[in-house]
Short mmCIF file of N, CA and C in Angstrom, two decimals:
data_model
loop_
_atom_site.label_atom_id
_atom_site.label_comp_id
_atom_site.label_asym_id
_atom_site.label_seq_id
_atom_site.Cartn_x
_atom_site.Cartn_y
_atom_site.Cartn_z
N UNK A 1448 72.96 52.37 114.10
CA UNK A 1448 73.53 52.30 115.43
C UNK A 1448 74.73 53.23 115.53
N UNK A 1449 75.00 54.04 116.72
CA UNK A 1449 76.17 54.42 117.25
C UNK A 1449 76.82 53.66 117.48
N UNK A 1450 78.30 54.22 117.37
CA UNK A 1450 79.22 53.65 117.90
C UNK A 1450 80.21 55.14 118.96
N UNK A 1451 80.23 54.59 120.29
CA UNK A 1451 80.43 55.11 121.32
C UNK A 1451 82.19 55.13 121.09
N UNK A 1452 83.39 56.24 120.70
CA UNK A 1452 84.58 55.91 120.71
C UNK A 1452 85.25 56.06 121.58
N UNK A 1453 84.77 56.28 123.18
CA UNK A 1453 84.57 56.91 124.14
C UNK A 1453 84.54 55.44 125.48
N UNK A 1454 85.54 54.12 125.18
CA UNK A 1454 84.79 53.08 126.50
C UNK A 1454 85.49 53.28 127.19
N UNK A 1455 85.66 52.21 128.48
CA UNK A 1455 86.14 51.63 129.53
C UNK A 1455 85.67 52.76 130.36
N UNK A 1456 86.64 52.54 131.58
CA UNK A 1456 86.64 53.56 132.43
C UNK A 1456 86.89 54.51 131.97
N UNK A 1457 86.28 56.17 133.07
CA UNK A 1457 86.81 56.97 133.00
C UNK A 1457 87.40 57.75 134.09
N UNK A 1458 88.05 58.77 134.06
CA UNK A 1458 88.76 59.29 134.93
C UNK A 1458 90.34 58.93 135.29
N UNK A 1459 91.50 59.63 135.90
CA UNK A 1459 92.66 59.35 136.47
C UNK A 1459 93.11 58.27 136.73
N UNK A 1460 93.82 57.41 136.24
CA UNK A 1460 93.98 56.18 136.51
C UNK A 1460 95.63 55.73 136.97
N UNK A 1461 96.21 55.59 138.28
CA UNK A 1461 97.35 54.95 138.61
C UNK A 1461 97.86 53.73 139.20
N UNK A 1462 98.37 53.44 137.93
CA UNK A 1462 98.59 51.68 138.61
C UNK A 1462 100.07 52.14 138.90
N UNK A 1463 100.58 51.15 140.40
CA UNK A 1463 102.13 50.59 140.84
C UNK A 1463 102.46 49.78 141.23
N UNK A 1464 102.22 48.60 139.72
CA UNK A 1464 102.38 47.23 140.06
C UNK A 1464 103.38 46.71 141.24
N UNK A 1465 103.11 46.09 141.90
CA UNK A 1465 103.81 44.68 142.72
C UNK A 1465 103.79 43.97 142.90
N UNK A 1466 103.14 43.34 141.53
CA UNK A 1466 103.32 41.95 140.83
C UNK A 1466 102.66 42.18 139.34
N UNK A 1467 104.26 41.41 138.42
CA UNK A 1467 104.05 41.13 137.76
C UNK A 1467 102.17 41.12 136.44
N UNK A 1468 101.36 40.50 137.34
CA UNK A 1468 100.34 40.35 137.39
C UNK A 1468 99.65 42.00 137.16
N UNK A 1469 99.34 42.74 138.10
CA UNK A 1469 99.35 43.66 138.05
C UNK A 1469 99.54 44.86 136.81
N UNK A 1470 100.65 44.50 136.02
CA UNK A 1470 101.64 45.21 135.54
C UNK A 1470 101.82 44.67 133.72
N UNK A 1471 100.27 43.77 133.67
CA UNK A 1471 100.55 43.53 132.08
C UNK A 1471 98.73 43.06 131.95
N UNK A 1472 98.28 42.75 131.05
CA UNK A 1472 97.05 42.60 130.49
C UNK A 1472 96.51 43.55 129.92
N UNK A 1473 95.14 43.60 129.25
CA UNK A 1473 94.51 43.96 128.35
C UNK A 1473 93.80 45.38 129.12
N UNK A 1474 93.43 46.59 128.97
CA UNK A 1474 93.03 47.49 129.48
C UNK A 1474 92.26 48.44 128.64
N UNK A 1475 91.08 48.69 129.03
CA UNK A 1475 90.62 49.71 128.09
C UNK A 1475 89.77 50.94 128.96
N UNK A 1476 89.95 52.35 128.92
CA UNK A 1476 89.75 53.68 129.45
C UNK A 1476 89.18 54.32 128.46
N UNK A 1477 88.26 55.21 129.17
CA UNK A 1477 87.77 56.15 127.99
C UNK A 1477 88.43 57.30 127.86
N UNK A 1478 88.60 58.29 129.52
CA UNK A 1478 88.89 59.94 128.98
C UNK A 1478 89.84 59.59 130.23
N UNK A 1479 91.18 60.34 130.51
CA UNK A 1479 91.87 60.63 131.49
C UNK A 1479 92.70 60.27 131.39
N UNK A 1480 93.97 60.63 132.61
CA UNK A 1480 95.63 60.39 132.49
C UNK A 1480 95.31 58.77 133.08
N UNK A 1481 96.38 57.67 132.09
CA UNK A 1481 96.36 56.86 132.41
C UNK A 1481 97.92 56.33 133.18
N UNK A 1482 98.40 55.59 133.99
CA UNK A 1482 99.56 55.98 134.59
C UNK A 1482 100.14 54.33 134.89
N UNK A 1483 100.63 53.56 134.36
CA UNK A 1483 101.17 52.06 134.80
C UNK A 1483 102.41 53.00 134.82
N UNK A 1484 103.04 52.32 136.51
CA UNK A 1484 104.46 52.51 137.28
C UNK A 1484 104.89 51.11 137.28
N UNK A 1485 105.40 50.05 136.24
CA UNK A 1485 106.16 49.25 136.26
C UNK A 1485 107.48 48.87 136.98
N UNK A 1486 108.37 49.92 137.32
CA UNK A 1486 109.79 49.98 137.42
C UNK A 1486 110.21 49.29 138.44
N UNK A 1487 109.35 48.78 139.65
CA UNK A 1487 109.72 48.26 140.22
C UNK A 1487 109.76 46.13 140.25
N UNK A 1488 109.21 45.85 138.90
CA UNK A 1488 108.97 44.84 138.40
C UNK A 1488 110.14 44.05 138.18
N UNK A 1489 110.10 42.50 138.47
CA UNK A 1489 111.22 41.61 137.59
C UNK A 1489 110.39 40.65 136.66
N UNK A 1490 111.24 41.25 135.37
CA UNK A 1490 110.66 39.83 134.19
C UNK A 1490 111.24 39.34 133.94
N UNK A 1491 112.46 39.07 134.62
CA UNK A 1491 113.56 38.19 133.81
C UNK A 1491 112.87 36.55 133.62
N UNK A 1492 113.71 35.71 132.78
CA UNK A 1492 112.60 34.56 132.11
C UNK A 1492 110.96 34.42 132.00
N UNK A 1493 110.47 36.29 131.96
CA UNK A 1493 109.01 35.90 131.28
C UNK A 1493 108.70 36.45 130.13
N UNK A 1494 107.91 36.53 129.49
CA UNK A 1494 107.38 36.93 127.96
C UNK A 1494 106.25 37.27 128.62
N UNK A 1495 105.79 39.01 128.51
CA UNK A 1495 104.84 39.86 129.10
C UNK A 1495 103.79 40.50 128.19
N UNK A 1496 102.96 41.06 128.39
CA UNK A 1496 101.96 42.05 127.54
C UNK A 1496 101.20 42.79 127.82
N UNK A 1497 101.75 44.12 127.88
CA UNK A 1497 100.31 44.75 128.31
C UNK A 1497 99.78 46.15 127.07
N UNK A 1498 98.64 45.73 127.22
CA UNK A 1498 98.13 46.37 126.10
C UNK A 1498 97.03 47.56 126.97
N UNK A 1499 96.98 48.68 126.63
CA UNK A 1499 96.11 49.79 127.03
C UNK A 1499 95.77 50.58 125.40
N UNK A 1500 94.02 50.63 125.84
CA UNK A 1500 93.40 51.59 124.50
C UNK A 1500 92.50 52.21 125.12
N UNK A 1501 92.48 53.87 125.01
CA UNK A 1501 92.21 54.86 125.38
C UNK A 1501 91.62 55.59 124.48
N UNK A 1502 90.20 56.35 124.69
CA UNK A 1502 89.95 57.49 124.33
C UNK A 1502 90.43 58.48 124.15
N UNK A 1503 90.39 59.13 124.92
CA UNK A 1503 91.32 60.43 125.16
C UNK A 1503 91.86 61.15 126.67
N UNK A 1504 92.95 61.60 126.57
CA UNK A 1504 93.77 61.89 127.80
C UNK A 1504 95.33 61.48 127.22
N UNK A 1505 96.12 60.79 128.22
CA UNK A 1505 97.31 60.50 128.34
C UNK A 1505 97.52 58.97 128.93
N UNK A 1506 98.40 57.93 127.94
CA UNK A 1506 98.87 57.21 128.86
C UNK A 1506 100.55 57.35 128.96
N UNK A 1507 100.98 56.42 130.31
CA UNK A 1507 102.31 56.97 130.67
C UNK A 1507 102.79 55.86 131.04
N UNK A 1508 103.52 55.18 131.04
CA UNK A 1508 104.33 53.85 131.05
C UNK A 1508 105.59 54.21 131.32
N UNK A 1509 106.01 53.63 132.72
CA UNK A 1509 107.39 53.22 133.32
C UNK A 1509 107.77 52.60 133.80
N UNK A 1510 108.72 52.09 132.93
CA UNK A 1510 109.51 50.14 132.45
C UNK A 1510 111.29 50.64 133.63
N UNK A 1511 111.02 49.39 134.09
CA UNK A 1511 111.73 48.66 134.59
C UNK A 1511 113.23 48.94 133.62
N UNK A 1512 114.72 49.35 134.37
CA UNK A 1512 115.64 49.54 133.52
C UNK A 1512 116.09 48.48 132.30
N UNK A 1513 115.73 47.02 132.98
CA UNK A 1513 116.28 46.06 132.25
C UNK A 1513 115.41 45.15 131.63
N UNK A 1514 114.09 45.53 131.26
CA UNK A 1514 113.44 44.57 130.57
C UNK A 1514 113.38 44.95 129.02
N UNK A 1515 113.74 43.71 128.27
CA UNK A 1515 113.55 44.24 126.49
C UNK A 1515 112.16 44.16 126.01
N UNK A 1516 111.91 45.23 125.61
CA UNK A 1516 110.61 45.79 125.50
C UNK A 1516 110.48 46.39 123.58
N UNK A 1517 109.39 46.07 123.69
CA UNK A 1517 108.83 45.90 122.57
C UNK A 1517 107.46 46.93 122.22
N UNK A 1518 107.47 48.41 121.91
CA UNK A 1518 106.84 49.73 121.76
C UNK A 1518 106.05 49.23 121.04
N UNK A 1519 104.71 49.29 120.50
CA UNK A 1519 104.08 49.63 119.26
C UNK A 1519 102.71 50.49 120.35
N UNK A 1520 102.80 51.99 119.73
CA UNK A 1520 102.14 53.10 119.94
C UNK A 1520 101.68 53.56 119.05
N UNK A 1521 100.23 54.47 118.90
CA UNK A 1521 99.51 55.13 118.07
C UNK A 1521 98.66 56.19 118.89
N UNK A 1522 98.15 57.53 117.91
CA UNK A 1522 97.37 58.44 118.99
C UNK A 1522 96.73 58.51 117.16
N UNK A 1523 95.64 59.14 117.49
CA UNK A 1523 95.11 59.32 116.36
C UNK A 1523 94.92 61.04 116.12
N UNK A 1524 95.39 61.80 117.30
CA UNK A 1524 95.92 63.57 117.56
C UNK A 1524 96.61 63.55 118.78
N UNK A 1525 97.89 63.87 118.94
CA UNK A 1525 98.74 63.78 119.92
C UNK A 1525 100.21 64.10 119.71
N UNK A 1526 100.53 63.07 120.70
CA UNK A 1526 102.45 63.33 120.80
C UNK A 1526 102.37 61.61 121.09
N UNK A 1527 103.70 61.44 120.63
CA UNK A 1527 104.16 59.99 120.98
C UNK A 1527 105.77 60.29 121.81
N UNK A 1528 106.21 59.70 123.41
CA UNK A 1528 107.23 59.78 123.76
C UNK A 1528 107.58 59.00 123.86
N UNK A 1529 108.86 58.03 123.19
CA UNK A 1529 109.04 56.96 123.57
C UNK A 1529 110.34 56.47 123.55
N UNK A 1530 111.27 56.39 124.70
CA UNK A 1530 112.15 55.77 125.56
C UNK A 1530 113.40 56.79 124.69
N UNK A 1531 112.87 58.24 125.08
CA UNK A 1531 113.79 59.23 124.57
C UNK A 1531 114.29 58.68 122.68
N UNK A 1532 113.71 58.07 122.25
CA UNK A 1532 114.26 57.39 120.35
C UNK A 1532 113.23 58.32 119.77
N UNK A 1533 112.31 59.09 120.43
CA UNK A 1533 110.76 59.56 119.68
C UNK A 1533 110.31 60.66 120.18
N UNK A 1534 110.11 61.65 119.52
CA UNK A 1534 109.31 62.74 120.39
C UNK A 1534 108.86 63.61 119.41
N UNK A 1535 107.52 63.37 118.55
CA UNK A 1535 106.51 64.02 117.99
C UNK A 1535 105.50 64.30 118.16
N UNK A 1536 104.80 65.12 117.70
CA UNK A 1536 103.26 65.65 117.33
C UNK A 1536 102.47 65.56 116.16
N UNK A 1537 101.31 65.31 116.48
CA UNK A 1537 100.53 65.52 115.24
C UNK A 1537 99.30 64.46 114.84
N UNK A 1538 99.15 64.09 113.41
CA UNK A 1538 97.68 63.52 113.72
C UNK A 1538 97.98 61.85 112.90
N UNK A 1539 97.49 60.96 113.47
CA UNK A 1539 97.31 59.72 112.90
C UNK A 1539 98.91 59.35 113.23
N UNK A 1540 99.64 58.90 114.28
CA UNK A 1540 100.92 58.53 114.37
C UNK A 1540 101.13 57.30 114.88
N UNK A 1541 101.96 56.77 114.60
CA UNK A 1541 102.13 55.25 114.89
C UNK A 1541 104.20 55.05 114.77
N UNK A 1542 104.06 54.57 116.49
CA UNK A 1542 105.50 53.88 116.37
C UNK A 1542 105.66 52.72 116.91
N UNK A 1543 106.99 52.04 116.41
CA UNK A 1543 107.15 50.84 116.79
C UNK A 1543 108.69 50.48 117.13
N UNK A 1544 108.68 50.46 118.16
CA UNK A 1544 110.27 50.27 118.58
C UNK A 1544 110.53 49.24 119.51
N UNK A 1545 111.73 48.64 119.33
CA UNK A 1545 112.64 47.99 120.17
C UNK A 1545 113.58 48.70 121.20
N UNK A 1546 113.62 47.93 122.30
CA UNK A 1546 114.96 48.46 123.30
C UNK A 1546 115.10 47.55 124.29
N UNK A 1547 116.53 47.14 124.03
CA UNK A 1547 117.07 45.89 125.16
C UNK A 1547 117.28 46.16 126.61
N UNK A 1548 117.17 47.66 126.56
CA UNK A 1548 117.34 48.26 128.42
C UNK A 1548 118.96 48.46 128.40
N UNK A 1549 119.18 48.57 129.60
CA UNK A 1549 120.32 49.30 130.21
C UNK A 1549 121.52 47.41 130.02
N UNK A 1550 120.78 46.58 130.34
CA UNK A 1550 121.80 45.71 130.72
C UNK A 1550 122.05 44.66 128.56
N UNK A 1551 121.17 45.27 128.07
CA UNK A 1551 121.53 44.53 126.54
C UNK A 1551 119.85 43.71 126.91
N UNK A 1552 120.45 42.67 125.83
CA UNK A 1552 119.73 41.36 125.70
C UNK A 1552 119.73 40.56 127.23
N UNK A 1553 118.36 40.15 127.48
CA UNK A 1553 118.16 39.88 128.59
C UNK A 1553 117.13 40.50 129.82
N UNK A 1554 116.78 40.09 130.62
CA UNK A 1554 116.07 41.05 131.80
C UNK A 1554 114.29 41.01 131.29
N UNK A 1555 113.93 39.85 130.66
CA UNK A 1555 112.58 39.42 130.08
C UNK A 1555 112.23 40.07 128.96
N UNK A 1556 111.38 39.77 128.68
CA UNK A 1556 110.33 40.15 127.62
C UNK A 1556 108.93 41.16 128.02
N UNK A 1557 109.05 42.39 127.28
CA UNK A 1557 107.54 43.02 127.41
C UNK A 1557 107.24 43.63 126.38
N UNK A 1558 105.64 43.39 125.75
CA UNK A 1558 105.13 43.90 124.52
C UNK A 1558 104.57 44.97 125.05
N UNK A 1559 104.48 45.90 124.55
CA UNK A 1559 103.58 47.56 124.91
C UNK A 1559 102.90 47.38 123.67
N UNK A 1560 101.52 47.38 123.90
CA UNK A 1560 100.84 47.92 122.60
C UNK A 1560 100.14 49.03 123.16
N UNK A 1561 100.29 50.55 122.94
CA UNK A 1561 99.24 51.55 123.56
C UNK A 1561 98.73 52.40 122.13
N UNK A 1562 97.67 52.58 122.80
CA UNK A 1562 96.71 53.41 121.26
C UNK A 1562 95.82 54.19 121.95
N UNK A 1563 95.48 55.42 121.90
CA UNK A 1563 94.85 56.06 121.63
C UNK A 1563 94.38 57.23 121.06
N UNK A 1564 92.96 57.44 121.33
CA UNK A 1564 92.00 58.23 120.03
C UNK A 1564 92.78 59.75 119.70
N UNK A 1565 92.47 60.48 120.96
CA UNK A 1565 93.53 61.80 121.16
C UNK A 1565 94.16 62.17 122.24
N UNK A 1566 95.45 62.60 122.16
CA UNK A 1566 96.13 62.42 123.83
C UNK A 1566 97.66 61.71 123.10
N UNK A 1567 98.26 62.13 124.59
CA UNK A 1567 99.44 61.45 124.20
C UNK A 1567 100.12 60.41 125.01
N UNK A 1568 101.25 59.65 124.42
CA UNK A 1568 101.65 58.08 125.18
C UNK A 1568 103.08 58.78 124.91
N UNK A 1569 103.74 58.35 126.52
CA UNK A 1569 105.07 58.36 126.96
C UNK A 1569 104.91 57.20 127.43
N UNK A 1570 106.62 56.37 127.09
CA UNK A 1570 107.30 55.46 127.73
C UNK A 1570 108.60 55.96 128.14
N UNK A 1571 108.44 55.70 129.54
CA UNK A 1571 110.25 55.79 129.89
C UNK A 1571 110.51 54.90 130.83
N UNK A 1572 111.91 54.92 131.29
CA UNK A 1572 112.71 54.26 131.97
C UNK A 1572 113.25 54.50 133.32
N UNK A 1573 112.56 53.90 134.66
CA UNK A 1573 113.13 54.00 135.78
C UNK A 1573 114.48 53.76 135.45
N UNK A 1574 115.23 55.00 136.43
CA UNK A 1574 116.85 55.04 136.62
C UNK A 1574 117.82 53.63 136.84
N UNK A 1575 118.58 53.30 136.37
CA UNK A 1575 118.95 52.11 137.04
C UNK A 1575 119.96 52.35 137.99
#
């Protein structure tokens, strides 16, 4: 049997959550720019997750100034950008970072798990 490394959807994908809801769960894409616009989100008193796994293209994640967030990224050929602490190239990469946001400790909880095959993952931070 094959195995297809290539699922979910494909093509351009832009989410701009306005709710919560919206703006966390499980996601899987095959080829294309993937785009969650978080920033306009409040998590304060929640514990969040959103997980995206991709074929190939780009995903792009932008967090909310004040939520503490929780990175774990991988590309398996790419670049990893993440919340200006990270900015490499190359093959088989994996990071994992913390950041309390602009205001410290506080302003909820969000896990990022993003992975994909080839392509690259930026996280940044709407302005506060």
């Amino acid at each position: 049997d094959e195995v297809d490394p290539f699922h979910g959807e494909d093509g351009d994908v832009r989410v701009v959550a306005r709710t919560v809801a919206q703006g966390t769960g499980t996601h899987d894409y095959g080829a294309g720019e993937i785009r969650y616009d978080l920033s306009d989100l409040d998590f304060t008193g929640r514990d969040e997750q959103l997980r995206i796994d991709a074929g190939v293209g780009a995903i792009r994640v932008v967090l909310p100034p004040d939520v503490d967030v929780e990175v774990d990224a991988a590309t398996g050929a790419g670049s990893l950008r993440i919340l200006d602490r990270e900015d490499r190239g190359g093959v088989g990469l994996e990071s994992g970072t913390v950041d309390l946001g602009a205001d410290g400790r506080g302003g909820g909880e969000l896990e990022l798990d993003l992975e994909i095959g080839i392509g690259d993952v930026e996280v940044t931070r709407a302005a506060a």
